[in-house]
């Protein structure tokens, strides 16, 4: 059989070989496993509806909520604790706290119970001088505690639903039915809120002005969101509870950014291992911290008691009125 002959190019016209990186296949560039996983993700994405595609993308970023769901959640949290000169729930990270709770079991040690005994927000005391030292403990609050079998079962039922966790439905019949999972409760609740906003106001809930957001949330709270049989709480009830937890709990749980929620309440958060009075071997006694003397009504009010905010004043007046009414009732 006669061989085909191709014309030879002059030496100066012979193309240079492509750089090695350009000759590699995708499988070589990424590694076989990564390439197969990537192809699988693409094929899966092509087969998914758009909403589920967004959830796959969110999960790939280590998130639970899609961008639209997160925007709706942040707007809802902000209506629970709006900014008014002080930071609101959005700035305090309430939505991040909620998402961290709902994805607690995405990690080897579930993010349920923070460890201890100390964070690194305060230094160790220097007992030789009775003053703060330059050494700080590591933030042990970031090392979460492993759950017992019973705790794991209970918290998985809380997040996923008792009928979705093997062994968790043993009490459903006596308790009035399955325990709804918080993850699905948030999925459904956010969808209802955003759908109502688009139907009632023609825009996504997060894009509406605050007065329209309040009106929609109030309407849904009175008509659509009803308490479930197990918790006795509606979606709005759960949202309020988690928003407040996210604003004022330990920052290690995902909210209360930079401890600003504590500052909003006039709290300093955890104070150990330093404390407010330090034992001094030099004086053989306890010394007050000059910046936080224990002999004052409040350790951080060196210049005298601070005036309450208008909200704090109203709360105080309400408490006093209630106490007076109770006293008169029992006195009569």
One Martini backbone bead per residue (centre of mass of N, CA, C, O) as a GRO file, in nm:
protein
  332
    1UNK     BB    1   0.096   0.036   0.024
    2UNK     BB    2   0.070   0.362  -0.029
    3UNK     BB    3   0.210   0.637   0.095
    4UNK     BB    4   0.159   0.931   0.232
    5UNK     BB    5   0.267   1.258   0.134
    6UNK     BB    6   0.393   1.537   0.292
    7UNK     BB    7   0.476   1.840   0.296
    8UNK     BB    8   0.753   2.018   0.370
    9UNK     BB    9   0.860   2.244   0.589
   10UNK     BB   10   1.029   2.485   0.657
   11UNK     BB   11   1.209   2.537   0.936
   12UNK     BB   12   1.080   2.833   1.002
   13UNK     BB   13   0.762   2.702   0.984
   14UNK     BB   14   0.772   2.543   1.230
   15UNK     BB   15   0.584   2.483   1.482
   16UNK     BB   16   0.566   2.527   1.798
   17UNK     BB   17   0.520   2.380   2.074
   18UNK     BB   18   0.306   2.348   2.301
   19UNK     BB   19   0.246   2.403   2.598
   20UNK     BB   20   0.193   2.175   2.835
   21UNK     BB   21  -0.073   2.296   2.954
   22UNK     BB   22  -0.231   2.288   2.669
   23UNK     BB   23  -0.213   1.957   2.650
   24UNK     BB   24  -0.399   1.922   2.873
   25UNK     BB   25  -0.638   1.774   3.025
   26UNK     BB   26  -0.880   1.810   3.252
   27UNK     BB   27  -0.796   1.554   3.412
   28UNK     BB   28  -0.502   1.661   3.462
   29UNK     BB   29  -0.553   1.937   3.589
   30UNK     BB   30  -0.759   1.820   3.835
   31UNK     BB   31  -0.797   1.539   3.836
   32UNK     BB   32  -0.990   1.272   3.826
   33UNK     BB   33  -1.188   1.320   4.060
   34UNK     BB   34  -1.251   1.619   4.006
   35UNK     BB   35  -1.352   1.578   3.718
   36UNK     BB   36  -1.586   1.386   3.781
   37UNK     BB   37  -1.726   1.574   3.980
   38UNK     BB   38  -1.766   1.809   3.781
   39UNK     BB   39  -1.935   1.658   3.573
   40UNK     BB   40  -2.156   1.573   3.771
   41UNK     BB   41  -2.245   1.862   3.845
   42UNK     BB   42  -2.327   1.950   3.562
   43UNK     BB   43  -2.538   1.729   3.505
   44UNK     BB   44  -2.710   1.794   3.752
   45UNK     BB   45  -2.772   2.090   3.683
   46UNK     BB   46  -2.921   2.029   3.409
   47UNK     BB   47  -3.154   1.855   3.577
   48UNK     BB   48  -3.235   2.110   3.731
   49UNK     BB   49  -3.399   2.327   3.867
   50UNK     BB   50  -3.335   2.649   3.942
   51UNK     BB   51  -3.372   2.638   4.249
   52UNK     BB   52  -3.191   2.387   4.293
   53UNK     BB   53  -2.940   2.509   4.169
   54UNK     BB   54  -2.901   2.720   4.390
   55UNK     BB   55  -2.865   2.512   4.618
   56UNK     BB   56  -2.616   2.375   4.506
   57UNK     BB   57  -2.443   2.631   4.510
   58UNK     BB   58  -2.468   2.685   4.812
   59UNK     BB   59  -2.349   2.412   4.907
   60UNK     BB   60  -2.070   2.453   4.765
   61UNK     BB   61  -2.028   2.713   4.975
   62UNK     BB   62  -2.147   2.621   5.262
   63UNK     BB   63  -2.458   2.660   5.225
   64UNK     BB   64  -2.818   2.684   5.258
   65UNK     BB   65  -2.884   2.944   5.127
   66UNK     BB   66  -2.981   3.132   4.903
   67UNK     BB   67  -2.959   3.448   4.800
   68UNK     BB   68  -3.265   3.504   4.821
   69UNK     BB   69  -3.316   3.379   5.099
   70UNK     BB   70  -3.113   3.554   5.253
   71UNK     BB   71  -3.244   3.826   5.192
   72UNK     BB   72  -3.512   3.762   5.329
   73UNK     BB   73  -3.401   3.694   5.609
   74UNK     BB   74  -3.260   3.964   5.668
   75UNK     BB   75  -3.519   4.133   5.647
   76UNK     BB   76  -3.672   3.992   5.876
   77UNK     BB   77  -3.470   4.038   6.105
   78UNK     BB   78  -3.481   4.352   6.080
   79UNK     BB   79  -3.784   4.364   6.180
   80UNK     BB   80  -3.723   4.261   6.466
   81UNK     BB   81  -3.425   4.431   6.461
   82UNK     BB   82  -3.386   4.740   6.403
   83UNK     BB   83  -3.223   5.002   6.294
   84UNK     BB   84  -3.153   5.309   6.532
   85UNK     BB   85  -2.826   5.374   6.559
   86UNK     BB   86  -2.825   5.092   6.613
   87UNK     BB   87  -2.776   4.785   6.552
   88UNK     BB   88  -2.904   4.538   6.369
   89UNK     BB   89  -2.959   4.218   6.268
   90UNK     BB   90  -2.783   4.237   6.018
   91UNK     BB   91  -2.517   4.347   6.156
   92UNK     BB   92  -2.517   4.107   6.382
   93UNK     BB   93  -2.581   3.818   6.229
   94UNK     BB   94  -2.850   3.644   6.240
   95UNK     BB   95  -2.846   3.482   5.973
   96UNK     BB   96  -2.579   3.336   6.030
   97UNK     BB   97  -2.677   3.187   6.276
   98UNK     BB   98  -2.903   3.026   6.139
   99UNK     BB   99  -2.728   2.884   5.926
  100UNK     BB  100  -2.539   2.747   6.130
  101UNK     BB  101  -2.758   2.580   6.266
  102UNK     BB  102  -2.870   2.428   6.004
  103UNK     BB  103  -2.542   2.328   5.956
  104UNK     BB  104  -2.423   2.169   6.206
  105UNK     BB  105  -2.399   1.867   6.050
  106UNK     BB  106  -2.160   1.945   5.833
  107UNK     BB  107  -1.977   1.855   6.068
  108UNK     BB  108  -1.809   1.642   6.262
  109UNK     BB  109  -1.871   1.865   6.482
  110UNK     BB  110  -2.134   1.986   6.595
  111UNK     BB  111  -2.279   2.324   6.617
  112UNK     BB  112  -2.405   2.341   6.938
  113UNK     BB  113  -2.166   2.321   7.166
  114UNK     BB  114  -1.968   2.515   7.316
  115UNK     BB  115  -1.687   2.548   7.464
  116UNK     BB  116  -1.400   2.556   7.697
  117UNK     BB  117  -1.370   2.814   7.933
  118UNK     BB  118  -1.240   3.013   7.712
  119UNK     BB  119  -1.171   3.287   7.558
  120UNK     BB  120  -0.981   3.567   7.389
  121UNK     BB  121  -1.105   3.847   7.519
  122UNK     BB  122  -0.919   3.781   7.772
  123UNK     BB  123  -0.681   3.793   7.993
  124UNK     BB  124  -0.465   3.710   8.208
  125UNK     BB  125  -0.365   3.729   8.517
  126UNK     BB  126  -0.132   3.911   8.729
  127UNK     BB  127  -0.051   3.802   9.051
  128UNK     BB  128   0.206   3.975   9.115
  129UNK     BB  129   0.033   4.269   9.054
  130UNK     BB  130  -0.286   4.281   8.988
  131UNK     BB  131  -0.286   4.256   8.667
  132UNK     BB  132  -0.293   4.247   8.350
  133UNK     BB  133  -0.179   4.057   8.105
  134UNK     BB  134  -0.029   3.944   7.785
  135UNK     BB  135  -0.196   3.683   7.815
  136UNK     BB  136  -0.385   3.449   7.620
  137UNK     BB  137  -0.620   3.248   7.551
  138UNK     BB  138  -0.765   3.034   7.380
  139UNK     BB  139  -1.049   2.972   7.179
  140UNK     BB  140  -1.254   2.731   7.316
  141UNK     BB  141  -1.536   2.803   7.191
  142UNK     BB  142  -1.454   2.684   6.897
  143UNK     BB  143  -1.466   2.408   7.048
  144UNK     BB  144  -1.675   2.171   7.002
  145UNK     BB  145  -1.895   1.945   7.137
  146UNK     BB  146  -1.959   1.634   7.163
  147UNK     BB  147  -2.217   1.426   7.115
  148UNK     BB  148  -2.443   1.240   7.218
  149UNK     BB  149  -2.666   1.020   7.111
  150UNK     BB  150  -2.917   1.172   7.217
  151UNK     BB  151  -2.841   1.453   7.115
  152UNK     BB  152  -2.819   1.389   6.817
  153UNK     BB  153  -3.109   1.289   6.777
  154UNK     BB  154  -3.253   1.548   6.872
  155UNK     BB  155  -3.114   1.755   6.672
  156UNK     BB  156  -3.189   1.617   6.410
  157UNK     BB  157  -3.492   1.642   6.455
  158UNK     BB  158  -3.497   1.952   6.473
  159UNK     BB  159  -3.380   1.998   6.175
  160UNK     BB  160  -3.523   1.746   5.997
  161UNK     BB  161  -3.711   1.568   6.154
  162UNK     BB  162  -3.848   1.292   6.302
  163UNK     BB  163  -3.929   1.142   6.015
  164UNK     BB  164  -3.600   1.164   5.910
  165UNK     BB  165  -3.501   1.002   6.174
  166UNK     BB  166  -3.376   0.734   6.292
  167UNK     BB  167  -3.540   0.693   6.609
  168UNK     BB  168  -3.722   0.984   6.644
  169UNK     BB  169  -4.047   0.871   6.632
  170UNK     BB  170  -4.138   0.743   6.916
  171UNK     BB  171  -4.321   1.022   7.013
  172UNK     BB  172  -4.532   1.123   6.801
  173UNK     BB  173  -4.811   1.014   6.885
  174UNK     BB  174  -4.812   1.140   7.180
  175UNK     BB  175  -4.730   1.449   7.065
  176UNK     BB  176  -4.913   1.499   6.781
  177UNK     BB  177  -4.665   1.438   6.596
  178UNK     BB  178  -4.440   1.547   6.406
  179UNK     BB  179  -4.137   1.707   6.397
  180UNK     BB  180  -4.052   1.983   6.256
  181UNK     BB  181  -3.815   2.096   6.055
  182UNK     BB  182  -3.623   2.377   6.038
  183UNK     BB  183  -3.531   2.372   5.748
  184UNK     BB  184  -3.817   2.349   5.619
  185UNK     BB  185  -3.943   2.590   5.761
  186UNK     BB  186  -3.763   2.799   5.620
  187UNK     BB  187  -3.818   2.735   5.333
  188UNK     BB  188  -4.126   2.782   5.345
  189UNK     BB  189  -4.136   3.063   5.477
  190UNK     BB  190  -3.971   3.221   5.264
  191UNK     BB  191  -4.154   3.154   5.026
  192UNK     BB  192  -4.415   3.281   5.134
  193UNK     BB  193  -4.311   3.568   5.170
  194UNK     BB  194  -4.215   3.622   4.877
  195UNK     BB  195  -4.481   3.557   4.735
  196UNK     BB  196  -4.652   3.768   4.882
  197UNK     BB  197  -4.489   4.015   4.791
  198UNK     BB  198  -4.534   3.979   4.484
  199UNK     BB  199  -4.851   3.979   4.499
  200UNK     BB  200  -4.890   4.252   4.680
  201UNK     BB  201  -4.616   4.442   4.562
  202UNK     BB  202  -4.426   4.340   4.309
  203UNK     BB  203  -4.189   4.225   4.505
  204UNK     BB  204  -3.945   4.153   4.679
  205UNK     BB  205  -3.910   4.163   5.009
  206UNK     BB  206  -3.617   4.296   5.018
  207UNK     BB  207  -3.723   4.550   4.821
  208UNK     BB  208  -3.894   4.666   5.036
  209UNK     BB  209  -4.024   4.864   5.240
  210UNK     BB  210  -4.071   4.849   5.577
  211UNK     BB  211  -4.383   4.890   5.587
  212UNK     BB  212  -4.448   4.655   5.391
  213UNK     BB  213  -4.308   4.434   5.546
  214UNK     BB  214  -4.480   4.457   5.802
  215UNK     BB  215  -4.756   4.403   5.671
  216UNK     BB  216  -4.694   4.120   5.562
  217UNK     BB  217  -4.605   3.984   5.827
  218UNK     BB  218  -4.867   4.038   5.983
  219UNK     BB  219  -5.059   3.889   5.795
  220UNK     BB  220  -4.920   3.608   5.807
  221UNK     BB  221  -4.928   3.575   6.118
  222UNK     BB  222  -5.258   3.575   6.122
  223UNK     BB  223  -5.307   3.342   5.878
  224UNK     BB  224  -5.066   3.129   5.799
  225UNK     BB  225  -4.892   3.128   6.061
  226UNK     BB  226  -4.899   2.846   6.255
  227UNK     BB  227  -4.884   2.649   6.508
  228UNK     BB  228  -4.737   2.374   6.602
  229UNK     BB  229  -4.793   2.089   6.790
  230UNK     BB  230  -4.504   2.061   6.924
  231UNK     BB  231  -4.397   2.366   6.983
  232UNK     BB  232  -4.610   2.608   6.962
  233UNK     BB  233  -4.485   2.733   6.688
  234UNK     BB  234  -4.422   2.954   6.456
  235UNK     BB  235  -4.230   3.092   6.224
  236UNK     BB  236  -4.218   3.367   6.369
  237UNK     BB  237  -4.137   3.263   6.645
  238UNK     BB  238  -3.871   3.134   6.555
  239UNK     BB  239  -3.748   3.386   6.430
  240UNK     BB  240  -3.736   3.555   6.688
  241UNK     BB  241  -3.562   3.367   6.857
  242UNK     BB  242  -3.316   3.350   6.656
  243UNK     BB  243  -3.257   3.649   6.636
  244UNK     BB  244  -3.186   3.695   6.934
  245UNK     BB  245  -2.967   3.486   6.950
  246UNK     BB  246  -2.789   3.610   6.718
  247UNK     BB  247  -2.745   3.895   6.869
  248UNK     BB  248  -2.665   3.772   7.195
  249UNK     BB  249  -2.474   3.560   7.158
  250UNK     BB  250  -2.216   3.400   7.093
  251UNK     BB  251  -2.001   3.452   6.830
  252UNK     BB  252  -1.938   3.141   6.776
  253UNK     BB  253  -2.244   3.101   6.650
  254UNK     BB  254  -2.241   3.364   6.416
  255UNK     BB  255  -2.308   3.613   6.581
  256UNK     BB  256  -2.251   3.891   6.737
  257UNK     BB  257  -2.066   4.102   6.613
  258UNK     BB  258  -1.810   4.196   6.807
  259UNK     BB  259  -2.019   4.227   7.053
  260UNK     BB  260  -2.258   4.438   6.975
  261UNK     BB  261  -2.499   4.319   7.127
  262UNK     BB  262  -2.392   4.364   7.410
  263UNK     BB  263  -2.352   4.671   7.386
  264UNK     BB  264  -2.656   4.730   7.344
  265UNK     BB  265  -2.710   4.615   7.657
  266UNK     BB  266  -2.449   4.671   7.844
  267UNK     BB  267  -2.253   4.437   7.782
  268UNK     BB  268  -1.938   4.231   7.801
  269UNK     BB  269  -1.953   3.948   7.856
  270UNK     BB  270  -1.703   3.760   7.885
  271UNK     BB  271  -1.441   3.786   8.165
  272UNK     BB  272  -1.276   3.544   8.135
  273UNK     BB  273  -0.988   3.517   8.340
  274UNK     BB  274  -0.985   3.807   8.472
  275UNK     BB  275  -1.205   3.986   8.563
  276UNK     BB  276  -1.245   4.245   8.837
  277UNK     BB  277  -1.067   4.092   9.051
  278UNK     BB  278  -0.720   4.076   9.160
  279UNK     BB  279  -0.481   3.887   9.269
  280UNK     BB  280  -0.213   3.995   9.497
  281UNK     BB  281   0.101   3.925   9.621
  282UNK     BB  282   0.195   4.211   9.703
  283UNK     BB  283  -0.087   4.256   9.892
  284UNK     BB  284  -0.254   4.007   9.973
  285UNK     BB  285  -0.492   4.073   9.755
  286UNK     BB  286  -0.762   4.237   9.614
  287UNK     BB  287  -0.787   4.412   9.305
  288UNK     BB  288  -0.905   4.658   9.138
  289UNK     BB  289  -1.002   4.764   8.844
  290UNK     BB  290  -0.974   5.078   8.728
  291UNK     BB  291  -1.184   5.032   8.477
  292UNK     BB  292  -1.354   4.811   8.694
  293UNK     BB  293  -1.500   4.884   8.961
  294UNK     BB  294  -1.677   4.714   9.220
  295UNK     BB  295  -1.777   4.980   9.394
  296UNK     BB  296  -1.969   5.017   9.171
  297UNK     BB  297  -2.268   4.957   9.037
  298UNK     BB  298  -2.101   4.966   8.762
  299UNK     BB  299  -1.797   4.886   8.623
  300UNK     BB  300  -1.849   5.095   8.352
  301UNK     BB  301  -1.935   5.357   8.557
  302UNK     BB  302  -1.722   5.599   8.635
  303UNK     BB  303  -1.916   5.870   8.576
  304UNK     BB  304  -2.168   5.719   8.620
  305UNK     BB  305  -2.477   5.683   8.544
  306UNK     BB  306  -2.644   5.589   8.274
  307UNK     BB  307  -2.864   5.662   8.053
  308UNK     BB  308  -3.136   5.563   7.920
  309UNK     BB  309  -3.294   5.466   7.673
  310UNK     BB  310  -3.599   5.496   7.546
  311UNK     BB  311  -3.652   5.192   7.553
  312UNK     BB  312  -3.550   5.144   7.843
  313UNK     BB  313  -3.749   5.338   7.978
  314UNK     BB  314  -4.008   5.189   7.893
  315UNK     BB  315  -3.941   4.922   8.025
  316UNK     BB  316  -3.912   5.028   8.313
  317UNK     BB  317  -4.200   5.144   8.335
  318UNK     BB  318  -4.344   4.875   8.288
  319UNK     BB  319  -4.230   4.726   8.531
  320UNK     BB  320  -4.330   4.926   8.747
  321UNK     BB  321  -4.632   4.904   8.678
  322UNK     BB  322  -4.657   4.600   8.725
  323UNK     BB  323  -4.558   4.597   9.019
  324UNK     BB  324  -4.778   4.786   9.127
  325UNK     BB  325  -5.023   4.615   9.044
  326UNK     BB  326  -4.948   4.360   9.202
  327UNK     BB  327  -4.930   4.492   9.480
  328UNK     BB  328  -5.225   4.590   9.491
  329UNK     BB  329  -5.365   4.320   9.452
  330UNK     BB  330  -5.237   4.178   9.710
  331UNK     BB  331  -5.305   4.409   9.914
  332UNK     BB  332  -5.628   4.372   9.872
   0.00000   0.00000   0.00000
